[in-house]
Amino acid sequence: MYNPDVKIKSSPLILGIESSCDETAAAVICGRKLLSSEIISSAAEQSKYGGVVPEIASRAHADAVDEVVFRALKSAGVRLKELDAVAATYGAGLIGALLVGLSFAKGLAYSLNIPLIAVNHIRGHLAAAYLEDEDIEPPFVTLLASGGHTAVLHTKSLYEYEVLGGTSDDAAGEAFDKVARVLGLSYPGGANVERLAAEGRNCIALPSAYVKNSTSMRFSYSGLKTAVINVLHNAEQRGENISRADIACSFQHAAIDMLVNKTVESAKRLGVGVVTAGGGVVANGYLRSSLKSACDMAGLKCVLPEKKYCTDNAAMIAAEGLTQYFAGNFAPLDITARAQIPLGS
Ligand code: KG4
Ligand code: ZN
């Protein structure tokens, strides 16, 4: 929705609010410069239940949203009335959780008479890289690896991307979480698999999701996850003592090598010189170092958000809010939250 009455500034002050899952977050940016980013997480509470309980998440957001916004404004040294726009995640995510942040943002936009920007959470993950390097401009090849999505994208402009390929079944983060459960690790699973993998010494042969020399851009994680279950099960039946750290390490390699290869191959094939990435799995140290060195070897620039801006945060929501602000893409105050938003829409 374009609002012709809003005077578009070159470096607007934008408050971002994120509440799609278990992190209540707020951040302030001035243009692409990040001024503050605050998070109040209910992950510790959720870990008692082995995953995110939607009702607990919603209540935790309701308790935290006021405080987290206050903290973000305070540490940015910005007063409410100085804001030019407020951007909030409207989907995808847990409906009750989304509604807390979105409703809070609507209240602020209405009372301050500033535009509301409704942000697609996944586009937020992709925009996190823009805060890392204020000067980068598309085209990019972008690796998206989160809890719900895994894909390689051709980012043609800040507003348009083409999905080059993606997973046929589980997302990478989902696979990390499922393997964590199989290995007896607590929620949140991905980071715990990485920690255990660091102790792995021997690589166990797993039928990798990566098919060597394949030109296919489809990935599959369900076979890899089943292979991990089978390795554990067979060892148990034979009474063998198998190292869980070795399994974690082997899984991590199998899950990530393919993503790195496909991303770099795509950039070379398209003649695109910049690779970006976003999503929780991009916080993985092995993924970060592999992608950086593969890009170096191919002569590509690699721009990764800092680890803390890979997992859910509001800085990325403010960053995507800025892109939508420049397009005058403002939301009506009756916009509602959406549990699902297909990739590419
Ligand atoms: O992007 P994100 O915060 O949530 C979605 O929007 O989906 O990603 C969360 C996912 C979880 O599946 C989590 O296990 C995974 O990212 N993750 C990791 C790491 N940190 C978070 N996976 C592997 N290694 C990590 N260090
Ligand atoms: Zn996310």
CSV table of C-alpha atoms and ligand atoms in Angstrom, one decimal:
chain,number,residue,atom,x,y,z
A,1,MET,CA,0.0,0.0,0.0
A,2,TYR,CA,1.6,3.3,-1.1
A,3,ASN,CA,1.0,6.3,1.0
A,4,PRO,CA,1.9,9.4,-1.0
A,5,ASP,CA,1.6,11.7,2.1
A,6,VAL,CA,4.8,10.2,3.7
A,7,LYS,CA,7.9,12.1,2.8
A,8,ILE,CA,10.6,9.5,2.2
A,9,LYS,CA,13.9,10.3,3.9
A,10,SER,CA,17.3,9.1,2.8
A,11,SER,CA,18.3,7.8,6.3
A,12,PRO,CA,15.1,7.2,8.2
A,13,LEU,CA,15.0,6.1,11.8
A,14,ILE,CA,13.2,2.8,11.8
A,15,LEU,CA,12.1,0.7,14.8
A,16,GLY,CA,12.0,-3.1,14.0
A,17,ILE,CA,9.9,-5.5,16.1
A,18,GLU,CA,10.2,-9.3,15.9
A,19,SER,CA,8.0,-11.9,17.7
A,20,SER,CA,7.4,-14.8,15.3
A,21,CYS,CA,8.7,-17.6,17.5
A,22,ASP,CA,10.4,-17.5,21.0
A,23,GLU,CA,12.5,-14.3,20.8
A,24,THR,CA,10.9,-10.9,21.6
A,25,ALA,CA,13.2,-8.5,19.8
A,26,ALA,CA,13.4,-4.8,19.0
A,27,ALA,CA,16.0,-2.8,17.1
A,28,VAL,CA,16.6,0.7,15.8
A,29,ILE,CA,18.4,1.5,12.5
A,30,CYS,CA,19.2,4.9,10.9
A,31,GLY,CA,19.5,4.1,7.2
A,32,ARG,CA,21.6,0.9,7.0
A,33,LYS,CA,23.4,1.8,10.2
A,34,LEU,CA,22.3,-0.4,13.2
A,35,LEU,CA,21.9,1.7,16.4
A,36,SER,CA,20.6,-1.0,18.8
A,37,SER,CA,19.4,-4.5,18.9
A,38,GLU,CA,17.8,-6.1,22.0
A,39,ILE,CA,16.3,-9.6,22.6
A,40,ILE,CA,14.3,-11.1,25.4
A,41,SER,CA,14.2,-14.8,24.8
A,42,SER,CA,11.9,-17.5,26.2
A,43,ALA,CA,14.2,-20.3,24.8
A,44,ALA,CA,15.3,-21.4,28.3
A,45,GLU,CA,11.6,-21.8,29.4
A,46,GLN,CA,10.8,-23.6,26.1
A,47,SER,CA,13.7,-26.0,26.5
A,48,LYS,CA,12.0,-27.6,29.4
A,49,TYR,CA,9.4,-28.8,26.9
A,50,GLY,CA,11.8,-29.8,24.2
A,51,GLY,CA,10.6,-27.2,21.7
A,52,VAL,CA,8.5,-24.1,21.4
A,53,VAL,CA,5.1,-24.2,23.1
A,54,PRO,CA,3.0,-21.5,21.2
A,55,GLU,CA,1.0,-20.5,24.3
A,56,ILE,CA,4.1,-20.0,26.4
A,57,ALA,CA,5.7,-18.0,23.5
A,58,SER,CA,2.7,-15.7,23.2
A,59,ARG,CA,2.5,-15.0,26.9
A,60,ALA,CA,6.3,-14.4,27.0
A,61,HIS,CA,6.0,-11.9,24.1
A,62,ALA,CA,3.1,-10.0,25.9
A,63,ASP,CA,5.3,-9.7,29.0
A,64,ALA,CA,8.4,-8.6,27.1
A,65,VAL,CA,7.5,-6.5,24.2
A,66,ASP,CA,7.1,-3.2,26.0
A,67,GLU,CA,10.4,-3.7,27.8
A,68,VAL,CA,12.4,-4.8,24.8
A,69,VAL,CA,11.2,-1.8,22.7
A,70,PHE,CA,12.1,0.6,25.6
A,71,ARG,CA,15.6,-1.0,25.8
A,72,ALA,CA,16.1,-0.7,22.0
A,73,LEU,CA,15.1,3.0,22.0
A,74,LYS,CA,17.2,3.7,25.1
A,75,SER,CA,20.4,2.1,23.8
A,76,ALA,CA,20.0,3.8,20.4
A,77,GLY,CA,19.5,7.1,22.2
A,78,VAL,CA,16.3,7.7,20.1
A,79,ARG,CA,13.0,9.0,21.4
A,80,LEU,CA,9.7,7.6,20.2
A,81,LYS,CA,8.7,10.8,18.5
A,82,GLU,CA,11.9,10.8,16.4
A,83,LEU,CA,10.9,7.5,14.6
A,84,ASP,CA,10.1,7.7,10.9
A,85,ALA,CA,8.5,4.2,10.7
A,86,VAL,CA,7.8,1.1,12.6
A,87,ALA,CA,8.4,-2.3,11.0
A,88,ALA,CA,7.1,-5.6,12.5
A,89,THR,CA,7.1,-9.2,11.4
A,90,TYR,CA,3.6,-10.2,10.2
A,91,GLY,CA,4.5,-13.7,9.1
A,92,ALA,CA,5.4,-16.5,8.9
A,93,GLY,CA,5.4,-17.8,12.4
A,94,LEU,CA,3.2,-18.7,15.4
A,95,ILE,CA,0.0,-16.6,15.0
A,96,GLY,CA,-0.4,-15.8,18.7
A,97,ALA,CA,3.2,-14.8,18.9
A,98,LEU,CA,3.1,-12.7,15.8
A,99,LEU,CA,0.0,-10.8,16.9
A,100,VAL,CA,1.7,-9.5,20.0
A,101,GLY,CA,4.5,-7.7,18.1
A,102,LEU,CA,2.4,-6.7,15.2
A,103,SER,CA,-0.4,-5.3,17.4
A,104,PHE,CA,2.2,-3.4,19.5
A,105,ALA,CA,3.7,-1.9,16.2
A,106,LYS,CA,0.2,-0.9,15.0
A,107,GLY,CA,-0.4,0.9,18.3
A,108,LEU,CA,2.9,2.8,17.9
A,109,ALA,CA,2.3,3.6,14.2
A,110,TYR,CA,-1.2,4.9,14.9
A,111,SER,CA,-0.3,7.0,18.0
A,112,LEU,CA,2.9,8.5,16.4
A,113,ASN,CA,1.2,8.9,13.0
A,114,ILE,CA,4.1,7.2,11.2
A,115,PRO,CA,3.9,4.4,8.6
A,116,LEU,CA,3.6,0.7,9.6
A,117,ILE,CA,5.7,-1.7,7.6
A,118,ALA,CA,4.7,-5.4,7.6
A,119,VAL,CA,7.8,-7.5,7.2
A,120,ASN,CA,8.0,-11.1,5.9
A,121,HIS,CA,10.3,-12.9,8.4
A,122,ILE,CA,12.2,-14.7,5.7
A,123,ARG,CA,12.9,-11.6,3.8
A,124,GLY,CA,14.2,-10.2,7.1
A,125,HIS,CA,16.7,-13.1,7.4
A,126,LEU,CA,17.9,-12.2,3.8
A,127,ALA,CA,18.2,-8.5,4.7
A,128,ALA,CA,20.5,-9.2,7.7
A,129,ALA,CA,23.5,-9.2,5.4
A,130,TYR,CA,22.8,-5.6,4.4
A,131,LEU,CA,23.7,-4.5,7.9
A,132,GLU,CA,27.0,-6.3,7.7
A,133,ASP,CA,28.1,-4.3,4.7
A,134,GLU,CA,26.3,-1.0,4.2
A,135,ASP,CA,27.5,-0.7,0.6
A,136,ILE,CA,26.5,-4.1,-1.0
A,137,GLU,CA,23.9,-4.0,-3.7
A,138,PRO,CA,22.4,-6.8,-5.7
A,139,PRO,CA,22.8,-9.0,-7.7
A,140,PHE,CA,23.8,-11.7,-5.1
A,141,VAL,CA,23.5,-15.4,-4.9
A,142,THR,CA,22.0,-16.0,-1.4
A,143,LEU,CA,22.0,-19.0,0.7
A,144,LEU,CA,18.9,-19.2,2.9
A,145,ALA,CA,19.2,-21.8,5.7
A,146,SER,CA,16.7,-21.5,8.5
A,147,GLY,CA,14.5,-23.7,10.6
A,148,GLY,CA,11.7,-23.6,8.0
A,149,HIS,CA,13.4,-22.9,4.7
A,150,THR,CA,16.5,-24.0,2.8
A,151,ALA,CA,17.1,-22.6,-0.6
A,152,VAL,CA,19.7,-21.0,-2.9
A,153,LEU,CA,18.3,-17.8,-4.4
A,154,HIS,CA,19.3,-15.4,-7.1
A,155,THR,CA,18.7,-12.0,-5.5
A,156,LYS,CA,18.3,-9.8,-8.6
A,157,SER,CA,17.3,-6.6,-6.7
A,158,LEU,CA,16.3,-5.8,-3.2
A,159,TYR,CA,12.8,-6.5,-4.2
A,160,GLU,CA,13.1,-9.6,-6.5
A,161,TYR,CA,14.7,-12.9,-6.1
A,162,GLU,CA,14.4,-16.2,-8.0
A,163,VAL,CA,14.5,-19.5,-6.2
A,164,LEU,CA,17.3,-21.5,-7.9
A,165,GLY,CA,16.8,-24.6,-5.8
A,166,GLY,CA,15.7,-25.9,-2.5
A,167,THR,CA,15.0,-28.8,-0.2
A,168,SER,CA,12.5,-31.4,-1.3
A,169,ASP,CA,11.7,-32.3,2.3
A,170,ASP,CA,13.1,-31.0,5.6
A,171,ALA,CA,14.8,-27.6,6.0
A,172,ALA,CA,18.5,-27.7,7.1
A,173,GLY,CA,17.6,-26.3,10.6
A,174,GLU,CA,14.8,-28.8,11.0
A,175,ALA,CA,17.3,-31.6,10.1
A,176,PHE,CA,19.7,-30.2,12.8
A,177,ASP,CA,16.9,-30.1,15.3
A,178,LYS,CA,15.7,-33.7,14.5
A,179,VAL,CA,19.3,-35.1,14.6
A,180,ALA,CA,19.8,-33.2,18.0
A,181,ARG,CA,16.8,-35.0,19.4
A,182,VAL,CA,18.1,-38.4,18.1
A,183,LEU,CA,21.4,-37.7,19.8
A,184,GLY,CA,19.7,-36.8,23.0
A,185,LEU,CA,20.6,-33.1,22.9
A,186,SER,CA,18.3,-30.4,24.3
A,187,TYR,CA,16.5,-27.6,22.5
A,188,PRO,CA,17.6,-25.5,20.7
A,189,GLY,CA,19.1,-28.3,18.7
A,190,GLY,CA,21.3,-26.8,16.0
A,191,ALA,CA,23.8,-25.0,18.2
A,192,ASN,CA,24.1,-28.1,20.4
A,193,VAL,CA,24.8,-30.4,17.5
A,194,GLU,CA,27.6,-27.9,16.5
A,195,ARG,CA,29.0,-28.0,20.0
A,196,LEU,CA,29.1,-31.8,20.1
A,197,ALA,CA,30.5,-32.0,16.5
A,198,ALA,CA,33.5,-30.0,17.7
A,199,GLU,CA,34.5,-33.1,19.7
A,200,GLY,CA,34.2,-35.5,16.8
A,201,ARG,CA,37.4,-37.1,15.6
A,202,ASN,CA,36.5,-39.7,13.0
A,203,CYS,CA,34.2,-39.2,10.1
A,204,ILE,CA,31.4,-41.8,9.7
A,205,ALA,CA,30.3,-42.4,6.1
A,206,LEU,CA,26.8,-41.0,5.8
A,207,PRO,CA,24.8,-41.0,2.5
A,208,SER,CA,25.2,-37.3,2.0
A,209,ALA,CA,22.4,-35.1,0.8
A,210,TYR,CA,25.0,-33.9,-1.8
A,211,VAL,CA,25.2,-35.9,-5.0
A,212,LYS,CA,28.7,-35.3,-6.4
A,213,ASN,CA,28.7,-33.8,-9.9
A,214,SER,CA,25.0,-33.4,-9.8
A,215,THR,CA,23.6,-30.4,-11.6
A,216,SER,CA,20.3,-30.8,-9.7
A,217,MET,CA,19.5,-27.9,-7.5
A,218,ARG,CA,17.2,-30.0,-5.3
A,219,PHE,CA,18.4,-31.0,-1.8
A,220,SER,CA,17.1,-33.7,0.5
A,221,TYR,CA,17.6,-34.0,4.2
A,222,SER,CA,15.2,-36.7,5.2
A,223,GLY,CA,17.6,-39.5,3.9
A,224,LEU,CA,20.5,-38.0,5.9
A,225,LYS,CA,18.4,-37.9,9.0
A,226,THR,CA,17.3,-41.5,8.5
A,227,ALA,CA,20.9,-42.6,8.0
A,228,VAL,CA,21.9,-41.0,11.3
A,229,ILE,CA,19.0,-43.0,13.0
A,230,ASN,CA,20.2,-46.2,11.3
A,231,VAL,CA,23.8,-45.8,12.3
A,232,LEU,CA,22.8,-45.3,16.0
A,233,HIS,CA,20.3,-48.2,15.8
A,234,ASN,CA,22.7,-50.6,14.2
A,235,ALA,CA,25.4,-49.8,16.7
A,236,GLU,CA,23.0,-50.4,19.5
A,237,GLN,CA,21.9,-53.8,18.1
A,238,ARG,CA,25.5,-54.9,17.7
A,239,GLY,CA,26.3,-53.7,21.2
A,240,GLU,CA,28.9,-51.3,19.9
A,241,ASN,CA,29.8,-48.1,21.6
A,242,ILE,CA,29.6,-45.4,18.9
A,243,SER,CA,30.8,-41.8,19.4
A,244,ARG,CA,27.9,-39.4,19.3
A,245,ALA,CA,30.4,-36.6,18.6
A,246,ASP,CA,31.6,-38.4,15.5
A,247,ILE,CA,28.0,-38.8,14.3
A,248,ALA,CA,27.3,-35.1,15.0
A,249,CYS,CA,30.5,-34.1,13.1
A,250,SER,CA,29.7,-36.3,10.1
A,251,PHE,CA,26.1,-35.1,9.9
A,252,GLN,CA,27.3,-31.5,10.1
A,253,HIS,CA,29.6,-32.0,7.2
A,254,ALA,CA,27.0,-33.9,5.1
A,255,ALA,CA,24.3,-31.3,5.8
A,256,ILE,CA,26.5,-28.3,5.1
A,257,ASP,CA,29.0,-29.2,2.3
A,258,MET,CA,26.2,-29.5,-0.2
A,259,LEU,CA,24.7,-26.1,0.6
A,260,VAL,CA,28.1,-24.5,0.3
A,261,ASN,CA,28.8,-26.2,-3.0
A,262,LYS,CA,25.5,-25.4,-4.6
A,263,THR,CA,25.7,-21.8,-3.5
A,264,VAL,CA,29.2,-21.2,-5.0
A,265,GLU,CA,28.4,-23.2,-8.1
A,266,SER,CA,25.3,-21.0,-8.7
A,267,ALA,CA,27.3,-17.8,-8.3
A,268,LYS,CA,29.9,-19.0,-10.8
A,269,ARG,CA,27.3,-20.2,-13.3
A,270,LEU,CA,25.4,-16.9,-13.1
A,271,GLY,CA,28.5,-14.7,-13.1
A,272,VAL,CA,27.4,-13.1,-9.9
A,273,GLY,CA,30.3,-11.8,-7.8
A,274,VAL,CA,28.7,-11.5,-4.3
A,275,VAL,CA,27.4,-14.3,-2.1
A,276,THR,CA,25.2,-13.5,0.9
A,277,ALA,CA,23.5,-15.8,3.4
A,278,GLY,CA,20.9,-15.7,6.1
A,279,GLY,CA,18.9,-17.8,8.6
A,280,GLY,CA,19.7,-19.6,11.8
A,281,VAL,CA,21.9,-22.3,10.3
A,282,VAL,CA,24.2,-19.6,9.0
A,283,ALA,CA,25.3,-19.1,12.7
A,284,ASN,CA,27.0,-22.5,12.3
A,285,GLY,CA,30.8,-22.0,12.5
A,286,TYR,CA,31.6,-24.8,10.1
A,287,LEU,CA,29.1,-23.4,7.5
A,288,ARG,CA,30.6,-19.9,7.9
A,289,SER,CA,34.2,-21.0,7.4
A,290,SER,CA,33.5,-23.4,4.6
A,291,LEU,CA,31.4,-20.8,2.7
A,292,LYS,CA,34.0,-18.1,3.2
A,293,SER,CA,36.9,-20.3,2.0
A,294,ALA,CA,34.9,-21.6,-1.0
A,295,CYS,CA,34.1,-18.0,-2.0
A,296,ASP,CA,37.7,-17.0,-1.6
A,297,MET,CA,38.9,-19.8,-3.8
A,298,ALA,CA,36.3,-18.9,-6.4
A,299,GLY,CA,37.1,-15.1,-6.2
A,300,LEU,CA,33.7,-14.2,-4.8
A,301,LYS,CA,32.9,-11.7,-2.1
A,302,CYS,CA,31.1,-13.3,0.8
A,303,VAL,CA,29.0,-11.2,3.1
A,304,LEU,CA,27.6,-13.1,6.1
A,305,PRO,CA,25.6,-11.4,8.9
A,306,GLU,CA,27.2,-11.6,12.4
A,307,LYS,CA,26.1,-14.8,14.1
A,308,LYS,CA,23.7,-13.0,16.4
A,309,TYR,CA,21.9,-11.6,13.4
A,310,CYS,CA,21.5,-15.0,11.8
A,311,THR,CA,19.1,-16.4,14.4
A,312,ASP,CA,15.9,-14.5,15.0
A,313,ASN,CA,16.4,-10.8,15.9
A,314,ALA,CA,14.8,-7.4,15.1
A,315,ALA,CA,17.8,-5.8,13.4
A,316,MET,CA,17.0,-7.9,10.3
A,317,ILE,CA,13.3,-6.9,10.5
A,318,ALA,CA,14.3,-3.2,10.6
A,319,ALA,CA,16.7,-3.8,7.7
A,320,GLU,CA,14.0,-5.3,5.5
A,321,GLY,CA,11.7,-2.5,6.8
A,322,LEU,CA,14.1,0.0,5.3
A,323,THR,CA,13.9,-1.7,1.9
A,324,GLN,CA,10.1,-1.6,2.0
A,325,TYR,CA,10.1,2.0,3.3
A,326,PHE,CA,12.0,3.2,0.2
A,327,ALA,CA,9.4,1.5,-2.0
A,328,GLY,CA,6.6,3.3,0.0
A,329,ASN,CA,5.3,-0.2,0.8
A,330,PHE,CA,3.3,0.7,3.9
A,331,ALA,CA,0.7,-1.6,5.6
A,332,PRO,CA,-2.9,-0.7,6.5
A,333,LEU,CA,-3.6,-0.8,10.2
A,334,ASP,CA,-6.0,-3.7,9.7
A,335,ILE,CA,-3.3,-6.0,8.3
A,336,THR,CA,-3.4,-9.4,10.0
A,337,ALA,CA,-0.7,-11.8,10.9
A,338,ARG,CA,0.0,-14.9,8.7
A,339,ALA,CA,1.2,-18.3,9.9
A,340,GLN,CA,2.5,-19.2,6.4
A,341,ILE,CA,4.0,-17.1,3.6
A,342,PRO,CA,5.3,-19.2,0.7
A,343,LEU,CA,8.9,-18.5,-0.3
A,344,GLY,CA,9.0,-16.3,-3.3
A,345,SER,CA,5.7,-14.4,-2.6
B,1,KG4,O1,16.2,-18.8,11.1
B,1,KG4,P1,15.9,-19.3,12.4
B,1,KG4,O2,16.2,-18.5,13.6
B,1,KG4,O3,14.3,-19.7,12.5
B,1,KG4,C1,13.5,-19.7,11.4
B,1,KG4,O4,13.1,-18.6,11.0
B,1,KG4,O5,13.2,-20.8,10.9
B,1,KG4,O6,16.6,-20.7,12.5
B,1,KG4,C2,16.4,-21.6,13.5
B,1,KG4,C3,17.1,-22.8,13.1
B,1,KG4,C4,16.9,-23.9,14.1
B,1,KG4,O7,16.5,-25.0,13.4
B,1,KG4,C5,18.3,-24.1,14.7
B,1,KG4,O8,18.5,-25.4,15.1
B,1,KG4,C6,19.2,-23.7,13.6
B,1,KG4,O9,18.5,-22.6,13.0
B,1,KG4,N1,20.5,-23.2,14.2
B,1,KG4,C7,21.6,-23.9,13.9
B,1,KG4,C8,22.6,-23.2,14.7
B,1,KG4,N2,22.0,-22.2,15.4
B,1,KG4,C9,20.7,-22.2,15.0
B,1,KG4,N3,21.9,-24.9,13.1
B,1,KG4,C10,23.2,-25.3,13.1
B,1,KG4,N4,24.2,-24.7,13.8
B,1,KG4,C11,24.0,-23.7,14.6
B,1,KG4,N5,25.0,-23.1,15.3
B,2,ZN,ZN,13.9,-17.0,11.8
